[in-house]
Coordinates of C-alpha atoms and ligand atoms in Angstrom, one line a residue:
X1 CA -14.2 14.6 -22.5
X2 CA -16.5 15.7 -25.4
X3 CA -13.7 17.7 -26.8
X4 CA -11.3 14.8 -26.9
X5 CA -13.8 12.6 -28.8
X6 CA -14.0 15.3 -31.6
X7 CA -10.3 15.3 -32.3
X8 CA -9.0 12.7 -34.8
X9 CA -5.5 11.1 -35.5
X10 CA -3.2 8.7 -33.6
X11 CA -2.5 11.2 -30.9
X12 CA -6.1 11.5 -30.0
X13 CA -6.5 7.7 -30.1
X14 CA -3.7 7.5 -27.6
X15 CA -5.3 10.2 -25.5
X16 CA -8.7 8.4 -25.5
X17 CA -7.0 5.2 -24.5
X18 CA -5.4 7.1 -21.7
X19 CA -8.8 8.5 -20.7
X20 CA -10.4 5.0 -20.8
X21 CA -7.5 3.9 -18.5
X22 CA -8.1 6.8 -16.2
X23 CA -11.8 6.2 -16.2
X24 CA -11.2 2.6 -15.2
X25 CA -8.8 3.9 -12.6
X26 CA -11.4 6.4 -11.3
X27 CA -14.0 3.7 -11.1
X28 CA -11.6 1.3 -9.3
X29 CA -10.5 4.0 -6.8
X30 CA -14.2 4.8 -6.2
X31 CA -15.1 1.2 -5.5
X32 CA -12.2 0.9 -3.0
X33 CA -13.2 4.2 -1.4
X34 CA -16.9 3.3 -1.2
X35 CA -16.1 -0.2 0.2
X36 CA -13.7 1.3 2.8
X37 CA -16.3 3.8 3.8
X38 CA -19.1 1.2 4.0
X39 CA -16.8 -1.1 5.9
X40 CA -15.9 1.6 8.4
X41 CA -19.5 2.8 8.8
X42 CA -20.7 -0.8 9.2
X43 CA -18.2 -1.2 12.0
X44 CA -19.2 2.0 13.7
X45 CA -23.0 1.9 13.2
X46 CA -23.9 -1.8 13.2
X47 CA -22.3 -3.2 16.3
X48 CA -24.1 -6.4 17.2
X49 CA -24.6 -6.4 20.9
X50 CA -24.6 -10.2 21.1
X51 CA -21.4 -10.6 19.2
X52 CA -17.8 -9.9 20.5
X53 CA -16.3 -6.5 19.5
X54 CA -14.6 -6.4 16.1
X55 CA -11.0 -5.2 15.7
X56 CA -11.1 -2.0 13.7
X57 CA -9.9 -2.4 10.1
X58 CA -9.9 -0.1 7.0
X59 CA -10.3 -2.7 4.3
X60 CA -13.0 -5.5 4.0
X61 CA -11.5 -9.0 3.3
X62 CA -8.0 -8.0 4.2
X63 CA -9.2 -6.9 7.6
X64 CA -6.5 -7.5 10.2
X65 CA -4.8 -10.2 8.2
X66 CA -1.5 -8.3 7.9
X67 CA -1.1 -7.1 11.5
X68 CA -2.1 -10.5 12.8
X69 CA 0.2 -12.3 10.4
X70 CA 3.3 -10.3 11.2
X71 CA 3.2 -11.0 14.9
X72 CA 0.2 -13.0 16.2
X73 CA 1.2 -12.9 19.9
X74 CA 1.6 -9.1 19.8
X75 CA -1.7 -8.8 17.9
X76 CA -3.5 -10.9 20.6
X77 CA -1.9 -8.9 23.4
X78 CA -2.7 -5.5 22.0
X79 CA -6.3 -6.4 21.2
X80 CA -6.8 -8.1 24.5
X81 CA -5.7 -4.8 26.2
X82 CA -8.3 -3.0 24.1
X83 CA -11.2 -5.4 24.0
X84 CA -10.8 -8.0 26.7
X85 CA -10.4 -11.7 26.4
X86 CA -12.8 -12.1 23.6
X87 CA -12.8 -10.3 20.3
X88 CA -13.3 -10.8 16.5
X89 CA -11.0 -9.9 13.7
X90 CA -11.1 -10.4 9.9
X91 CA -8.7 -13.0 8.6
X92 CA -8.8 -13.2 4.8
X93 CA -12.5 -12.2 4.8
X94 CA -13.4 -14.6 7.6
X95 CA -14.7 -13.4 10.9
X96 CA -12.4 -15.0 13.4
X97 CA -13.2 -14.9 17.1
X98 CA -10.3 -15.1 19.5
X99 CA -11.0 -16.1 23.1
X100 CA -7.9 -16.0 25.3
X101 CA -7.2 -16.9 28.9
X102 CA -8.2 -20.1 30.7
X103 CA -11.9 -19.7 30.1
X104 CA -11.3 -19.2 26.4
X105 CA -9.0 -22.2 26.3
X106 CA -11.8 -24.3 27.8
X107 CA -14.5 -22.8 25.5
X108 CA -12.6 -23.6 22.3
X109 CA -10.4 -26.6 23.0
X110 CA -13.2 -28.4 24.9
X111 CA -16.0 -27.4 22.6
X112 CA -18.5 -30.1 21.9
X113 CA -18.3 -32.1 18.6
X114 CA -21.7 -30.6 17.6
X115 CA -20.4 -27.1 18.1
X116 CA -16.7 -27.0 16.8
X117 CA -14.9 -28.8 14.1
X118 CA -11.2 -29.0 13.3
X119 CA -11.3 -31.0 10.1
X120 CA -13.3 -28.4 8.1
X121 CA -10.5 -25.9 8.7
X122 CA -7.4 -28.2 8.3
X123 CA -8.4 -30.7 5.7
X124 CA -7.5 -28.4 2.7
X125 CA -3.9 -28.2 4.0
X126 CA -3.4 -31.6 5.5
X127 CA -5.1 -34.1 3.2
X128 CA -2.9 -33.6 0.1
X129 CA 0.2 -33.9 2.4
X130 CA -0.8 -36.9 4.6
X131 CA -3.0 -38.7 2.1
X132 CA -6.6 -39.9 2.2
X133 CA -8.7 -41.5 5.0
X134 CA -6.6 -40.3 7.9
X135 CA -6.6 -37.5 10.5
X136 CA -8.8 -34.7 9.0
X137 CA -9.9 -36.7 5.9
X138 CA -12.2 -38.9 8.0
X139 CA -14.9 -38.5 10.6
X140 CA -13.7 -37.4 14.1
X141 CA -14.6 -40.8 15.6
X142 CA -12.1 -42.5 13.2
X143 CA -9.4 -40.0 14.1
X144 CA -10.0 -40.8 17.8
X145 CA -9.3 -44.5 17.0
X146 CA -6.3 -43.6 14.9
X147 CA -4.9 -41.6 17.8
X148 CA -5.5 -44.5 20.1
X149 CA -3.5 -46.8 17.8
X150 CA -0.6 -44.3 17.6
X151 CA -0.7 -43.4 21.3
X152 CA -0.7 -46.9 22.5
X153 CA 2.5 -47.6 20.7
X154 CA 4.1 -44.8 22.8
X155 CA 4.6 -46.9 25.9
X156 CA 7.2 -46.9 28.6
X157 CA 8.8 -49.9 27.0
X158 CA 8.9 -48.1 23.7
X159 CA 10.5 -45.0 25.3
X160 CA 13.1 -47.2 27.0
X161 CA 14.2 -48.5 23.6
X162 CA 14.0 -45.0 22.0
X163 CA 16.4 -43.1 24.3
X164 CA 19.5 -45.0 23.3
X165 CA 18.5 -44.8 19.6
X166 CA 18.0 -41.0 19.9
X167 CA 21.2 -40.5 22.0
X168 CA 23.2 -42.5 19.4
X169 CA 21.7 -40.5 16.5
X170 CA 22.7 -37.3 18.1
X171 CA 26.3 -38.4 19.0
X172 CA 26.7 -39.7 15.4
X173 CA 25.3 -36.5 13.9
X174 CA 27.9 -34.4 15.7
X175 CA 30.7 -36.7 14.7
X176 CA 29.7 -36.7 11.0
X177 CA 28.3 -33.2 10.3
X178 CA 30.8 -30.9 8.7
X179 CA 29.4 -27.9 10.6
X180 CA 30.8 -29.4 13.7
X181 CA 34.3 -30.2 12.5
X182 CA 37.1 -29.1 14.9
X183 CA 37.1 -27.7 18.4
X184 CA 34.8 -24.7 18.0
X185 CA 32.8 -22.8 15.5
X186 CA 29.7 -20.7 14.7
X187 CA 26.7 -22.4 13.2
X188 CA 23.2 -21.3 12.0
X189 CA 21.5 -23.9 14.3
X190 CA 17.9 -24.4 13.0
X191 CA 19.0 -26.4 9.9
X192 CA 21.0 -28.8 12.1
X193 CA 18.2 -29.2 14.6
X194 CA 15.7 -29.9 11.8
X195 CA 18.0 -32.7 10.7
X196 CA 18.6 -34.1 14.2
X197 CA 14.8 -34.1 14.8
X198 CA 13.9 -36.0 11.6
X199 CA 16.7 -38.5 12.1
X200 CA 15.9 -39.2 15.7
X201 CA 12.1 -39.3 15.2
X202 CA 12.2 -41.5 12.1
X203 CA 14.7 -44.0 13.6
X204 CA 12.8 -44.3 16.9
X205 CA 9.2 -44.2 15.7
X206 CA 9.5 -45.7 12.2
X207 CA 12.5 -48.1 12.5
X208 CA 15.9 -48.4 11.0
X209 CA 14.8 -49.2 7.4
X210 CA 13.0 -45.9 7.2
X211 CA 15.8 -44.0 9.0
X212 CA 18.3 -45.3 6.4
X213 CA 16.2 -43.9 3.6
X214 CA 16.5 -40.4 5.0
X215 CA 20.2 -40.5 4.0
X216 CA 19.0 -41.0 0.4
X217 CA 15.6 -40.1 -0.9
X218 CA 13.3 -39.4 2.0
X219 CA 14.8 -36.1 3.1
X220 CA 14.1 -34.4 -0.2
X221 CA 10.6 -36.0 -0.5
X222 CA 9.6 -34.8 3.0
X223 CA 10.9 -31.4 2.1
X224 CA 8.5 -31.3 -0.9
X225 CA 5.7 -32.5 1.4
X226 CA 6.5 -29.7 3.7
X227 CA 6.1 -27.1 1.0
X228 CA 2.4 -28.1 1.0
X229 CA 2.1 -26.7 4.5
X230 CA 2.4 -23.1 3.3
X231 CA -0.5 -20.9 4.6
X232 CA -1.6 -19.9 1.1
X233 CA -2.6 -23.5 0.6
X234 CA -5.6 -23.1 2.9
X235 CA -7.1 -21.6 -0.2
X236 CA -4.8 -22.7 -3.1
X237 CA -4.3 -26.4 -2.1
X238 CA -5.9 -27.5 -5.4
X239 CA -4.0 -25.1 -7.7
X240 CA -1.7 -26.4 -10.4
X241 CA 1.3 -24.6 -8.8
X242 CA 4.8 -26.1 -9.0
X243 CA 5.1 -26.7 -5.3
X244 CA 1.7 -28.5 -5.3
X245 CA 2.7 -30.9 -8.0
X246 CA 5.9 -31.6 -6.2
X247 CA 3.9 -32.2 -3.0
X248 CA 1.5 -34.6 -4.8
X249 CA 4.4 -36.5 -6.3
X250 CA 6.2 -36.7 -2.9
X251 CA 3.0 -37.9 -1.2
X252 CA 2.6 -40.8 -3.6
X253 CA 6.2 -41.7 -3.5
X254 CA 6.6 -41.6 0.3
X255 CA 3.3 -43.5 0.8
X256 CA 4.6 -46.2 -1.5
X257 CA 7.9 -46.4 0.4
X258 CA 5.9 -47.1 3.6
X259 CA 3.6 -49.6 1.9
X260 CA 6.5 -51.5 0.5
X261 CA 8.2 -51.5 3.9
X262 CA 5.0 -52.9 5.4
X263 CA 4.9 -55.7 2.8
X264 CA 8.6 -56.5 3.4
X265 CA 8.0 -56.7 7.1
X266 CA 5.0 -59.0 6.7
X267 CA 7.0 -61.2 4.4
X268 CA 9.9 -61.4 6.9
X269 CA 7.5 -62.1 9.7
X270 CA 9.5 -60.4 12.5
X271 CA 7.4 -59.3 15.5
X272 CA 9.9 -58.2 18.1
X273 CA 10.1 -54.5 17.2
X274 CA 8.4 -51.8 19.4
X275 CA 7.9 -49.2 16.7
X276 CA 4.6 -47.6 15.7
X277 CA 4.5 -49.2 12.2
X278 CA 4.4 -52.7 13.8
X279 CA 1.7 -51.6 16.1
X280 CA -0.5 -50.1 13.3
X281 CA 0.0 -53.3 11.3
X282 CA -1.5 -55.2 14.1
X283 CA -4.4 -52.8 14.8
X284 CA -8.2 -53.3 14.1
X285 CA -10.9 -50.6 14.1
X286 CA -13.9 -51.1 16.4
X287 CA -16.0 -52.1 13.4
X288 CA -13.7 -55.1 12.9
X289 CA -11.8 -53.7 9.9
X290 CA -8.0 -54.1 10.0
X291 CA -6.2 -50.8 9.4
X292 CA -5.5 -50.8 5.6
X293 CA -1.9 -50.4 4.5
X294 CA -2.5 -47.1 2.8
X295 CA -3.9 -45.7 6.0
X296 CA -0.9 -47.0 7.9
X297 CA 1.3 -45.2 5.4
X298 CA -0.6 -42.0 5.6
X299 CA -0.6 -42.1 9.4
X300 CA 3.2 -42.5 9.3
X301 CA 3.5 -39.4 7.2
X302 CA 1.1 -37.5 9.5
X303 CA 3.0 -38.6 12.6
X304 CA 6.4 -37.5 11.3
X305 CA 5.1 -34.2 9.9
X306 CA 3.1 -33.4 13.1
X307 CA 6.1 -33.9 15.3
X308 CA 8.7 -32.5 12.9
X309 CA 7.8 -28.8 12.9
X310 CA 6.9 -28.5 16.5
X311 CA 9.9 -30.5 17.9
X312 CA 12.4 -29.0 15.4
X313 CA 11.3 -25.5 16.2
X314 CA 11.4 -26.2 19.9
X315 CA 14.8 -27.8 19.8
X316 CA 16.2 -24.7 17.9
X317 CA 14.7 -22.4 20.5
X318 CA 16.3 -24.6 23.3
X319 CA 19.7 -24.2 21.7
X320 CA 19.3 -20.4 21.2
X321 CA 18.0 -19.9 24.7
X322 CA 20.8 -21.9 26.1
X323 CA 23.3 -19.9 24.1
X324 CA 21.9 -16.8 25.7
X325 CA 22.4 -18.4 29.2
X326 CA 25.8 -20.2 29.4
X327 CA 25.3 -20.4 33.2
X328 CA 22.3 -22.7 32.5
X329 CA 24.4 -24.9 30.1
X330 CA 27.0 -25.4 32.9
X331 CA 24.2 -26.1 35.5
X332 CA 22.8 -28.7 33.1
X333 CA 26.2 -30.4 32.7
X334 CA 26.8 -30.4 36.5
X335 CA 23.3 -31.9 37.0
X336 CA 24.2 -34.8 34.8
X337 CA 27.6 -35.3 36.5
X338 CA 25.9 -35.2 39.9
X339 CA 22.9 -37.5 39.0
X340 CA 24.6 -40.0 36.6
X341 CA 28.3 -39.9 37.6
X342 CA 31.3 -38.1 36.3
X343 CA 31.9 -40.7 33.6
X344 CA 28.5 -39.8 32.0
X345 CA 27.4 -43.3 31.1
X346 CA 25.1 -43.9 28.1
X347 CA 21.8 -42.2 28.6
X348 CA 18.7 -44.3 29.5
X349 CA 15.0 -43.4 29.8
X350 CA 15.2 -43.8 33.6
X351 CA 18.1 -41.2 33.7
X352 CA 15.8 -38.5 32.2
X353 CA 13.7 -38.5 35.4
X354 CA 16.8 -37.8 37.5
X355 CA 17.5 -34.5 35.6
X356 CA 14.8 -32.0 36.7
X357 CA 16.6 -28.9 35.2
X358 CA 17.0 -30.7 31.9
X359 CA 13.2 -31.4 32.0
X360 CA 12.4 -27.8 32.9
X361 CA 14.3 -26.5 29.8
X362 CA 11.6 -28.0 27.6
X363 CA 8.8 -26.7 29.8
X364 CA 10.1 -23.2 29.9
X365 CA 11.0 -23.1 26.2
X366 CA 7.5 -24.2 25.2
X367 CA 6.0 -21.6 27.5
X368 CA 7.6 -18.8 25.5
X369 CA 8.0 -20.5 22.2
X370 CA 5.0 -22.8 21.7
X371 CA 5.3 -23.5 17.9
X372 CA 1.5 -23.5 17.4
X373 CA 0.4 -20.0 18.2
X374 CA -3.1 -20.3 16.8
X375 CA -5.5 -23.3 16.9
X376 CA -8.6 -22.9 14.7
X377 CA -12.0 -24.4 14.8
X378 CA -15.1 -24.0 12.5
X379 CA -18.3 -23.2 14.4
X380 CA -21.0 -25.7 13.6
X381 CA -23.9 -24.4 15.7
X382 CA -24.4 -21.0 17.4
X383 CA -22.3 -21.1 20.6
X384 CA -23.4 -19.0 23.6
X385 CA -20.3 -17.9 25.6
X386 CA -20.9 -18.7 29.3
X387 CA -21.1 -15.6 31.5
X388 CA -21.4 -13.2 28.6
X389 CA -24.2 -11.9 26.3
X390 CA -22.3 -13.2 23.3
X391 CA -23.4 -16.0 20.9
X392 CA -20.8 -17.0 18.3
X393 CA -22.6 -17.5 15.0
X394 CA -21.7 -20.3 12.6
X395 CA -20.3 -17.8 10.1
X396 CA -17.3 -17.3 12.5
X397 CA -14.1 -19.3 13.0
X398 CA -12.8 -19.7 16.6
X399 CA -9.2 -19.1 17.4
X400 CA -7.5 -20.4 20.5
X401 CA -4.1 -18.8 21.5
X402 CA -2.7 -20.6 24.4
X403 CA 0.5 -18.5 24.3
X404 CA -1.4 -15.5 25.7
X405 CA -2.1 -17.1 29.1
X406 CA 1.3 -18.7 29.1
X407 CA 2.9 -15.2 29.1
X408 CA 0.4 -13.6 31.4
X409 CA 1.9 -12.2 34.6
X410 CA -1.2 -13.3 36.6
X411 CA 0.1 -16.9 36.2
X412 CA 3.8 -16.4 35.4
X413 CA 5.8 -13.8 37.4
X414 CA 8.2 -11.9 35.1
X415 CA 6.5 -13.7 32.1
X416 CA 9.0 -12.6 29.4
X417 CA 12.0 -14.0 31.3
X418 CA 13.2 -17.4 30.1
X419 CA 14.0 -18.9 33.5
X420 CA 13.9 -22.7 33.6
X421 CA 14.5 -22.7 37.4
X422 CA 11.0 -21.2 37.8
X423 CA 9.6 -24.8 37.4
X424 CA 11.4 -25.9 40.7
X425 CA 9.3 -25.6 43.8
X426 CA 11.4 -23.1 45.7
X427 CA 11.8 -20.4 43.0
X428 CA 10.4 -16.9 43.5
X429 CA 9.1 -17.2 39.9
X430 CA 7.1 -20.4 40.5
X431 CA 4.1 -20.4 38.2
X432 CA 0.8 -19.7 40.0
X433 CA -0.9 -22.7 38.3
X434 CA -1.8 -26.2 39.3
X435 CA 1.2 -28.2 38.0
X436 CA -0.1 -31.4 39.5
X437 CA -2.4 -32.9 36.9
X438 CA -2.5 -36.3 38.6
X439 CA -5.5 -35.3 40.8
X440 CA -7.5 -33.7 38.0
X441 CA -10.7 -35.2 36.6
X442 CA -9.9 -37.2 33.4
X443 CA -11.9 -38.1 30.3
X444 CA -11.4 -40.5 27.4
X445 CA -12.4 -39.3 23.9
X446 CA -11.3 -42.6 22.5
X447 CA -7.5 -42.4 22.6
X448 CA -6.8 -42.7 26.4
X449 CA -7.4 -40.5 29.4
X450 CA -6.7 -36.7 29.2
X451 CA -7.5 -33.9 31.6
X452 CA -11.3 -33.1 31.5
X453 CA -10.9 -29.4 32.0
X454 CA -8.9 -27.2 29.6
X455 CA -8.8 -24.2 32.0
X456 CA -5.1 -24.3 32.4
X457 CA -3.2 -21.2 31.3
X458 CA -0.3 -23.5 30.1
X459 CA -1.4 -25.7 27.2
X460 CA 1.5 -26.0 24.7
X461 CA 0.1 -29.5 23.7
X462 CA -3.5 -28.3 23.4
X463 CA -6.4 -30.0 25.2
X464 CA -9.6 -31.9 24.6
X465 CA -10.3 -34.4 21.8
X466 CA -7.6 -32.9 19.5
X467 CA -4.9 -32.9 22.2
X468 CA -1.4 -33.9 21.2
X469 CA -0.6 -37.6 21.6
X470 CA 3.1 -36.8 21.0
X471 CA 3.8 -34.9 24.2
X472 CA 5.7 -37.7 26.0
X473 CA 7.6 -38.6 22.9
X474 CA 8.5 -35.0 22.3
X475 CA 9.7 -34.7 25.9
X476 CA 11.8 -37.8 25.6
X477 CA 13.2 -36.7 22.3
X478 CA 13.9 -33.1 23.4
X479 CA 15.3 -34.0 26.8
X480 CA 17.6 -36.6 25.2
X481 CA 18.8 -34.2 22.5
X482 CA 19.4 -31.4 25.1
X483 CA 21.3 -33.8 27.4
X484 CA 23.5 -35.0 24.6
X485 CA 24.3 -31.5 23.3
X486 CA 25.3 -30.4 26.8
X487 CA 27.6 -33.4 27.2
X488 CA 29.4 -32.6 24.0
X489 CA 29.5 -28.8 23.9
X490 CA 29.6 -25.5 25.7
X491 CA 27.5 -23.0 23.8
X492 CA 27.0 -19.3 23.9
X493 CA 25.9 -16.4 21.6
X494 CA 28.7 -15.5 19.1
X495 CA 29.0 -12.0 20.7
X496 CA 28.8 -13.4 24.3
X497 CA 25.6 -11.5 24.9
X498 CA 22.3 -12.6 26.5
X499 CA 20.1 -11.5 23.6
X500 CA 17.7 -13.8 21.8
X501 CA 16.7 -13.8 18.2
X502 CA 13.2 -12.8 17.0
X503 CA 10.4 -15.1 15.8
X504 CA 9.5 -16.0 12.2
X505 CA 5.7 -16.3 11.9
X506 CA 5.6 -16.7 8.1
X507 CA 4.8 -20.4 8.1
X508 CA 2.2 -22.2 10.1
X509 CA 4.5 -23.1 12.9
X510 CA 6.5 -20.3 14.4
X511 CA 10.3 -20.7 14.6
X512 CA 13.5 -18.6 15.0
X513 CA 14.3 -16.0 12.4
X514 CA 17.4 -17.0 10.5
X515 CA 20.3 -16.7 10.6
X516 CA 20.1 -17.9 14.2
X517 CA 23.8 -18.4 15.0
X518 CA 25.3 -19.9 18.1
X519 CA 29.0 -20.4 19.1
X520 CA 29.9 -23.9 20.1
X521 CA 33.0 -25.3 21.7
X522 CA 33.7 -29.0 22.2
X523 CA 34.2 -30.1 25.8
X524 CA 37.5 -31.7 26.7
X525 CA 36.6 -35.0 28.2
Ligands
HEM601 C1 7.2 -29.9 21.1 C2 6.5 -30.7 20.4 C3 5.0 -30.7 20.1 C4 4.1 -29.7 20.3 C5 4.3 -28.3 21.0 C6 2.8 -30.1 19.9 C7 1.6 -29.4 20.0 C8 0.4 -29.9 19.6 C9 -0.9 -29.2 19.7 C10 -1.0 -27.8 20.3 C11 -1.9 -30.0 19.2 C12 -3.4 -29.6 19.2 C13 -3.8 -29.1 17.8 C14 -5.2 -28.7 17.7 O1 -6.0 -28.8 18.7 O2 -5.7 -28.3 16.6 C15 -1.3 -31.2 18.8 C16 -2.0 -32.3 18.3 C17 -1.3 -33.4 17.8 N1 0.0 -33.7 17.8 FE1 1.5 -32.6 18.7 N2 3.0 -31.4 19.3 C18 4.3 -31.7 19.5 C19 4.9 -32.9 19.0 C20 4.2 -34.0 18.5 C21 4.8 -35.2 18.1 C22 6.3 -35.6 18.3 C23 3.8 -36.0 17.6 C24 3.9 -37.4 17.0 C25 4.7 -38.3 17.5 C26 2.6 -35.2 17.6 C27 1.4 -35.6 17.1 C28 0.2 -35.0 17.3 C29 -1.1 -35.5 16.9 C30 -1.4 -36.9 16.2 C31 -2.1 -34.5 17.2 C32 -3.6 -34.7 17.1 C33 -4.3 -33.8 16.1 C34 -5.8 -33.9 16.3 O3 -6.3 -34.7 17.1 O4 -6.5 -33.1 15.7 N3 2.9 -34.0 18.1 N4 0.1 -31.1 19.0
NAG602 C1 -10.9 -25.0 1.4 O1 -10.8 -24.8 0.0 C2 -12.0 -24.4 -0.6 C3 -11.7 -24.3 -2.1 O2 -11.3 -25.5 -2.6 C4 -12.5 -23.0 -0.1 O3 -13.7 -22.7 -0.6 C5 -12.6 -23.1 1.4 O4 -12.9 -21.8 1.9 C6 -11.3 -23.6 2.0 N1 -11.4 -23.8 3.5 C7 -10.7 -23.1 4.3 C8 -11.0 -23.4 5.8 O5 -9.8 -22.3 4.0
NAG603 C1 -0.5 -58.5 17.6 O1 -1.7 -58.8 18.3 C2 -1.7 -60.0 18.9 C3 -3.1 -60.2 19.5 O2 -3.6 -59.0 20.0 C4 -0.6 -60.1 19.9 O3 -0.6 -61.4 20.6 C5 0.7 -59.8 19.3 O4 1.7 -59.8 20.2 C6 0.7 -58.5 18.5 N1 1.9 -58.3 17.8 C7 2.5 -57.1 17.8 C8 3.7 -57.0 16.9 O5 2.1 -56.1 18.3

């Protein structure tokens, strides 16, 4: 070093720059090495006996983010085998405690409001997309009231009117969509299922004015809103990035479309519609305040977004699973012929109850492909874990992964097998769980009765105060779509095999890896 400093001229200047660079490099490497060593020593030497075991990781901050992110279900399974049902891993610097199995589902999803909090985690992501004063941008008690308004519009009478709307949308889609021209073909199905989902949901839940706008402006705007749901936005929601400015523009524009529609409806004074917007326009909070128009608009966005990803991913999986089992496609067709008549009359809400295999398709697909693999909660006060010596500190985040128990052989014989007939009573693969929820104790968090316990190993719609209100709607929508597809097409894998495509975990909701091609052939009727 000293030598170098004595030499003069451009070469030496270059050399000394190099040496500065290499000094910086050495310092950087040393910092990394020291922090890795400290991090590893810390894990080995300072195990806290009252905290769950920590998944080993080399780097602080990064922790297990990458192994978790690549395949969350595999990460959960491997670490459960190593550590048991409860363990902690580092997710982007945050100590994240996973508790799987029925007791874990109960501990997290039924956590008390003083202990666990969803809005602290989700608001960064959801508020810029949905808009202010709804869902996770308001106190929990207000969300409970908003869920009540939304859920109470999802009545049997409403569903009776929705099934023909959904069935017609599906039939119409297959008539018009260029991907389904002719007698047979191969199609990358997720894109089509996403469109069918948004057309059917918007038409039934939000009315025909809004549905018509999806042929024009709304499809692109919702796409821009969607881009706000990228996982990096947990941290970068505020950043002046191109997708964030498109998100903000889309949020304002879509909210205005809903608010204008509300005004038009008020001016026209119609009241005979069943849809949610009408119901919200006529709803009043317990404190006597009528639901303001901007909150109605933001709830309409939230409803469509909440349902879109989960239903669209599920309907894609249904098509892909059916393509892997053409025998089930034929059994479904036969079920409709037997139950409804060979002429297959227009589908009604009552018909769906006569099609148990068609219903089981949804159940079994959600068992293996629940679109929400991780449910997160902030810890608000130290939480002792019943039956253990652990106390979860407020510095941790809790993570519930219902998919782990839904694929546990203790409850589901041959768990990795997609076998919809397992949900019928006489199957050798019948789940070893209580499927009769009628006799369970119920509780009302403010939006109607739900099961009090969350000990079930099968909870694709969550549990507790944040439980899904869209379950019945999703079932009606998915069963109708499945029944209509089966009426129209025979489907199979393009190579005729029984294989299934892998899962894409890159966005918040898991979905099939694309291209996810299926072969379709129009039935001769
Ligand atoms: C297959 C379809 C669906 C699945 C698998 C699903 C799943 C879930 C899950 C797991 C939760 C709990 C989230 C948490 O605890 O953090 C949830 C909540 C919710 N879902 Fe769904 N959902 C589906 C469809 C829908 C539809 C169609 C709608 C609207 C019509 C909807 C609206 C909601 C709402 C409003 C919540 C409440 C959020 C909260 O209280 O924090 N979902 N859903
Ligand atoms: C939400 O964003 C803020 C920065 O605006 C960040 O400090 C915080 O950690 C984020 N919350 C979560 C749960 O990611
Ligand atoms: C609005 O509420 C009133 C009183 O609760 C009720 O009579 C009316 O039918 C409701 N209208 C709609 C569209 O729900």
